[in-house]
Amino acid sequence: MKSILTDIIASNKKVEQAEKVAAAAEISNPTTKDSRRNFLRKTAVGGIALGGFMSMSTEDTIAQATSKVNRASKPSELKITDLRYCIVQNVGRTPIIRIDTNQGIYGLGEVRDGADERYALFLKSHLLGQNPCNVEQLFKSIKQFGYHGRQAGGVCGVEMALWDLCGKAYNVPCWQLLGGRYRDKVRLYADTPESNDINEFKEKIKFRTQDQGYTWLKMDVSIGMLRNSENSVVNNKVWGGGFSQWAGDYHSYANTKHPFTAIQITPKGLDEMARVVEDVRSVVGYEIPLSTDHYGHFDLNNGIRLGKALDKYRLAWLEDMVPWEYTDQWKTISDALETPTLTGEDIYLKEGFKALIEKRAVDIVHPDLASSGGLLETKRIGDYAEDNGIAMAMHFAGTPVSFMANVHCAAATQNFLALEHHSVDVPWWESLVKTTDGRKLIDKGYAPVPLEAPGLGIELNEEEVKKHLNPKDKSFFAPTPDWNDKRSHDRLWS
């Protein structure tokens, strides 16, 4: 009898072990649906008693059965244990951060493109030991350390990672935590391809719209295109004649705000700029919205003259004609033109958008989620704009981590128009991550919303990320103990 029982136990162990291996493999498979994963986990727990009774303790059986399964059994007991980073060389340098917890799950976030990872590392001492699911509470405690532009990158990157963690802990997508979704796919807008040959340009536009499937395009209409055209721009030589908007010292054209350059566009220059838009519009057609950006640094009077020259091409918007903080100038421009106006990619928090929205100084707000405050704050910006009859498009130029944060926010915001995709022609960009539910990251000019995948719905493809690290910092989520200690009392009131 004893021998028979021993044989039965041994046979059961083999069967149970085989089933555990098969179940673990299925749970780890990214194509496995969450409902199936939950069933397998419950089945494993349900079979624990027999194994514990016949061969080992219940505790040992549980440990063995779940040793390779990341699970958040008690979200209320989650604690932040670390914050680490790596820097991808994408559009400039783009830091990705990872927030770790005591339960083995982690959240991914992104410091805005072109920003410093130390904006996020600085916040680590305020986060250690905290429950990441208290997203709003933590956001309110750290938002004082953000500001407009790239200086918001740390706060926003942390907020993204907290939502990713919270979604994983409760096994729901981030859009669900924001209140639900309005759409199953998010419309994207992409830059027009470049070519000086009209026939080649036509082929590239055809590829962008028909093959890649983009239904919204954007082009630059810069005074830089007039650098070799005589009598097209006034006061250009004092600035070196190069019109670089991006690089230069403190006294350069690049770092001089629009009202202070005294640059003017002549009628000849306006005609040439309009001709470029006309050529592009003639190829794109009028079924596809065509937005414009990056005009150069000149004052609102020239902005109005340029806007009127382009009104007839029914552009989707004129972007960042003057710096965003000049609310009254924006109101003057918007009132003078038929073409919609848009700004906002460098504004931090809803408070920064309120004057533009309340005065209806622009027709569309354009937050960059990695500067505007993260997922929830950007949704609040969109909701406030909606209350005032204003639409929201979304600026984006980072990695797929921030991209997915934008997708979840866009899905949850009703007045959303389109999300920028700035790396559409970078062949390795999509391969930086893998979706946890097997969906495509981008499909025919749209981003499918992850309907069931928890959190942001992505994991890093680590080997691919390592291929594209910043050459000056190739560390990959190395420990950051120098940022553990909190050394100041940062409360803003006494």
PDB file of C-alpha atoms in Angstrom, residues 4-122:
ATOM      1  CA  ILE A   4       1.406   2.324  -4.348  1.00  0.00           C
ATOM      2  CA  LEU A   5       0.871   5.625  -2.504  1.00  0.00           C
ATOM      3  CA  THR A   6       4.469   6.605  -3.139  1.00  0.00           C
ATOM      4  CA  ASP A   7       4.058   5.871  -6.849  1.00  0.00           C
ATOM      5  CA  ILE A   8       0.853   7.931  -6.974  1.00  0.00           C
ATOM      6  CA  ILE A   9       2.531  10.855  -5.244  1.00  0.00           C
ATOM      7  CA  ALA A  10       5.499  10.669  -7.618  1.00  0.00           C
ATOM      8  CA  SER A  11       3.198  10.488 -10.632  1.00  0.00           C
ATOM      9  CA  ASN A  12       1.124  13.430  -9.368  1.00  0.00           C
ATOM     10  CA  LYS A  13       4.263  15.461  -8.836  1.00  0.00           C
ATOM     11  CA  LYS A  14       5.348  14.886 -12.447  1.00  0.00           C
ATOM     12  CA  VAL A  15       1.937  15.845 -13.763  1.00  0.00           C
ATOM     13  CA  GLU A  16       1.732  18.914 -11.514  1.00  0.00           C
ATOM     14  CA  GLN A  17       5.239  19.980 -12.464  1.00  0.00           C
ATOM     15  CA  ALA A  18       4.500  19.634 -16.172  1.00  0.00           C
ATOM     16  CA  GLU A  19       1.301  21.619 -15.761  1.00  0.00           C
ATOM     17  CA  LYS A  20       3.130  24.327 -13.799  1.00  0.00           C
ATOM     18  CA  VAL A  21       5.788  24.657 -16.486  1.00  0.00           C
ATOM     19  CA  ALA A  22       3.165  24.845 -19.222  1.00  0.00           C
ATOM     20  CA  ALA A  23       1.094  27.380 -17.264  1.00  0.00           C
ATOM     21  CA  ALA A  24       4.130  29.527 -16.473  1.00  0.00           C
ATOM     22  CA  ALA A  25       5.102  29.558 -20.144  1.00  0.00           C
ATOM     23  CA  GLU A  26       1.592  30.564 -21.160  1.00  0.00           C
ATOM     24  CA  ILE A  27       1.440  33.293 -18.510  1.00  0.00           C
ATOM     25  CA  SER A  28       4.783  34.706 -19.712  1.00  0.00           C
ATOM     26  CA  ASN A  29       3.707  34.663 -23.364  1.00  0.00           C
ATOM     27  CA  PRO A  30       2.894  38.284 -24.398  1.00  0.00           C
ATOM     28  CA  THR A  31       0.069  37.072 -26.660  1.00  0.00           C
ATOM     29  CA  THR A  32      -1.795  35.458 -23.758  1.00  0.00           C
ATOM     30  CA  LYS A  33      -4.916  37.442 -22.876  1.00  0.00           C
ATOM     31  CA  ASP A  34      -5.206  38.810 -19.351  1.00  0.00           C
ATOM     32  CA  SER A  35      -8.389  36.821 -18.719  1.00  0.00           C
ATOM     33  CA  ARG A  36      -6.477  33.607 -19.522  1.00  0.00           C
ATOM     34  CA  ARG A  37      -3.561  34.672 -17.293  1.00  0.00           C
ATOM     35  CA  ASN A  38      -5.942  35.256 -14.387  1.00  0.00           C
ATOM     36  CA  PHE A  39      -7.529  31.829 -14.923  1.00  0.00           C
ATOM     37  CA  LEU A  40      -4.123  30.126 -14.917  1.00  0.00           C
ATOM     38  CA  ARG A  41      -3.058  31.914 -11.748  1.00  0.00           C
ATOM     39  CA  LYS A  42      -6.287  30.995  -9.973  1.00  0.00           C
ATOM     40  CA  THR A  43      -5.926  27.391 -11.128  1.00  0.00           C
ATOM     41  CA  ALA A  44      -2.390  27.286  -9.750  1.00  0.00           C
ATOM     42  CA  VAL A  45      -3.553  28.606  -6.380  1.00  0.00           C
ATOM     43  CA  GLY A  46      -6.470  26.179  -6.370  1.00  0.00           C
ATOM     44  CA  GLY A  47      -4.102  23.208  -6.805  1.00  0.00           C
ATOM     45  CA  ILE A  48      -1.764  24.180  -4.021  1.00  0.00           C
ATOM     46  CA  ALA A  49      -3.516  22.315  -1.191  1.00  0.00           C
ATOM     47  CA  LEU A  50      -2.970  18.854  -2.666  1.00  0.00           C
ATOM     48  CA  GLY A  51       0.725  19.445  -3.287  1.00  0.00           C
ATOM     49  CA  GLY A  52       1.202  20.906   0.156  1.00  0.00           C
ATOM     50  CA  PHE A  53      -0.617  17.972   1.811  1.00  0.00           C
ATOM     51  CA  MET A  54       1.189  15.222  -0.066  1.00  0.00           C
ATOM     52  CA  SER A  55       4.778  16.453  -0.294  1.00  0.00           C
ATOM     53  CA  MET A  56       5.665  19.885   1.098  1.00  0.00           C
ATOM     54  CA  SER A  57       4.405  22.810   3.130  1.00  0.00           C
ATOM     55  CA  THR A  58       1.836  25.176   1.657  1.00  0.00           C
ATOM     56  CA  GLU A  59       4.351  28.035   1.929  1.00  0.00           C
ATOM     57  CA  ASP A  60       6.969  26.098  -0.057  1.00  0.00           C
ATOM     58  CA  THR A  61       4.412  25.162  -2.702  1.00  0.00           C
ATOM     59  CA  ILE A  62       3.272  28.764  -3.105  1.00  0.00           C
ATOM     60  CA  ALA A  63       6.871  29.944  -3.372  1.00  0.00           C
ATOM     61  CA  GLN A  64       7.672  27.339  -6.019  1.00  0.00           C
ATOM     62  CA  ALA A  65       4.522  27.899  -8.053  1.00  0.00           C
ATOM     63  CA  THR A  66       4.960  31.695  -8.166  1.00  0.00           C
ATOM     64  CA  SER A  67       8.727  32.068  -8.142  1.00  0.00           C
ATOM     65  CA  LYS A  68       8.889  33.314 -11.744  1.00  0.00           C
ATOM     66  CA  VAL A  69       5.590  35.167 -11.864  1.00  0.00           C
ATOM     67  CA  ASN A  70       5.561  38.916 -11.160  1.00  0.00           C
ATOM     68  CA  ARG A  71       2.380  39.551  -9.246  1.00  0.00           C
ATOM     69  CA  ALA A  72       1.001  42.482  -7.276  1.00  0.00           C
ATOM     70  CA  SER A  73      -1.021  40.625  -4.706  1.00  0.00           C
ATOM     71  CA  LYS A  74      -1.521  43.606  -2.417  1.00  0.00           C
ATOM     72  CA  PRO A  75      -1.451  47.024  -4.134  1.00  0.00           C
ATOM     73  CA  SER A  76      -2.089  48.660  -0.764  1.00  0.00           C
ATOM     74  CA  GLU A  77       1.301  47.383   0.401  1.00  0.00           C
ATOM     75  CA  LEU A  78       3.315  48.460  -2.644  1.00  0.00           C
ATOM     76  CA  LYS A  79       6.366  50.581  -1.837  1.00  0.00           C
ATOM     77  CA  ILE A  80       8.793  52.385  -4.142  1.00  0.00           C
ATOM     78  CA  THR A  81      12.301  51.002  -3.681  1.00  0.00           C
ATOM     79  CA  ASP A  82      14.339  52.556  -6.499  1.00  0.00           C
ATOM     80  CA  LEU A  83      14.453  54.918  -9.469  1.00  0.00           C
ATOM     81  CA  ARG A  84      16.913  54.234 -12.306  1.00  0.00           C
ATOM     82  CA  TYR A  85      17.443  55.466 -15.858  1.00  0.00           C
ATOM     83  CA  CYS A  86      18.965  54.957 -19.281  1.00  0.00           C
ATOM     84  CA  ILE A  87      19.342  57.516 -22.069  1.00  0.00           C
ATOM     85  CA  VAL A  88      18.231  56.745 -25.620  1.00  0.00           C
ATOM     86  CA  GLN A  89      19.701  58.769 -28.472  1.00  0.00           C
ATOM     87  CA  ASN A  90      16.435  59.474 -30.277  1.00  0.00           C
ATOM     88  CA  VAL A  91      15.458  63.094 -30.951  1.00  0.00           C
ATOM     89  CA  GLY A  92      18.520  64.375 -29.165  1.00  0.00           C
ATOM     90  CA  ARG A  93      18.889  62.645 -25.788  1.00  0.00           C
ATOM     91  CA  THR A  94      15.796  61.094 -24.222  1.00  0.00           C
ATOM     92  CA  PRO A  95      16.050  59.594 -20.715  1.00  0.00           C
ATOM     93  CA  ILE A  96      13.807  56.640 -19.838  1.00  0.00           C
ATOM     94  CA  ILE A  97      13.238  56.021 -16.132  1.00  0.00           C
ATOM     95  CA  ARG A  98      12.188  52.915 -14.233  1.00  0.00           C
ATOM     96  CA  ILE A  99      10.550  52.992 -10.787  1.00  0.00           C
ATOM     97  CA  ASP A 100      10.949  49.704  -8.893  1.00  0.00           C
ATOM     98  CA  THR A 101       8.863  48.366  -6.013  1.00  0.00           C
ATOM     99  CA  ASN A 102       9.007  45.830  -3.198  1.00  0.00           C
ATOM    100  CA  GLN A 103       6.686  43.464  -5.091  1.00  0.00           C
ATOM    101  CA  GLY A 104       8.778  43.004  -8.212  1.00  0.00           C
ATOM    102  CA  ILE A 105       6.658  45.124 -10.555  1.00  0.00           C
ATOM    103  CA  TYR A 106       7.955  48.376 -11.988  1.00  0.00           C
ATOM    104  CA  GLY A 107       6.776  51.397 -13.944  1.00  0.00           C
ATOM    105  CA  LEU A 108       8.305  53.029 -17.019  1.00  0.00           C
ATOM    106  CA  GLY A 109       8.363  56.766 -17.648  1.00  0.00           C
ATOM    107  CA  GLU A 110      10.242  59.231 -19.805  1.00  0.00           C
ATOM    108  CA  VAL A 111      11.945  62.553 -19.175  1.00  0.00           C
ATOM    109  CA  ARG A 112      11.140  64.769 -22.143  1.00  0.00           C
ATOM    110  CA  ASP A 113      13.336  64.626 -25.250  1.00  0.00           C
ATOM    111  CA  GLY A 114      16.315  66.937 -24.930  1.00  0.00           C
ATOM    112  CA  ALA A 115      16.043  67.093 -21.123  1.00  0.00           C
ATOM    113  CA  ASP A 116      18.321  65.980 -18.295  1.00  0.00           C
ATOM    114  CA  GLU A 117      17.750  62.733 -16.384  1.00  0.00           C
ATOM    115  CA  ARG A 118      18.677  64.601 -13.186  1.00  0.00           C
ATOM    116  CA  TYR A 119      15.303  66.347 -13.315  1.00  0.00           C
ATOM    117  CA  ALA A 120      13.887  62.906 -12.395  1.00  0.00           C
ATOM    118  CA  LEU A 121      16.714  61.680 -10.180  1.00  0.00           C
ATOM    119  CA  PHE A 122      16.270  64.772  -8.033  1.00  0.00           C
TER     120      PHE A 122
END
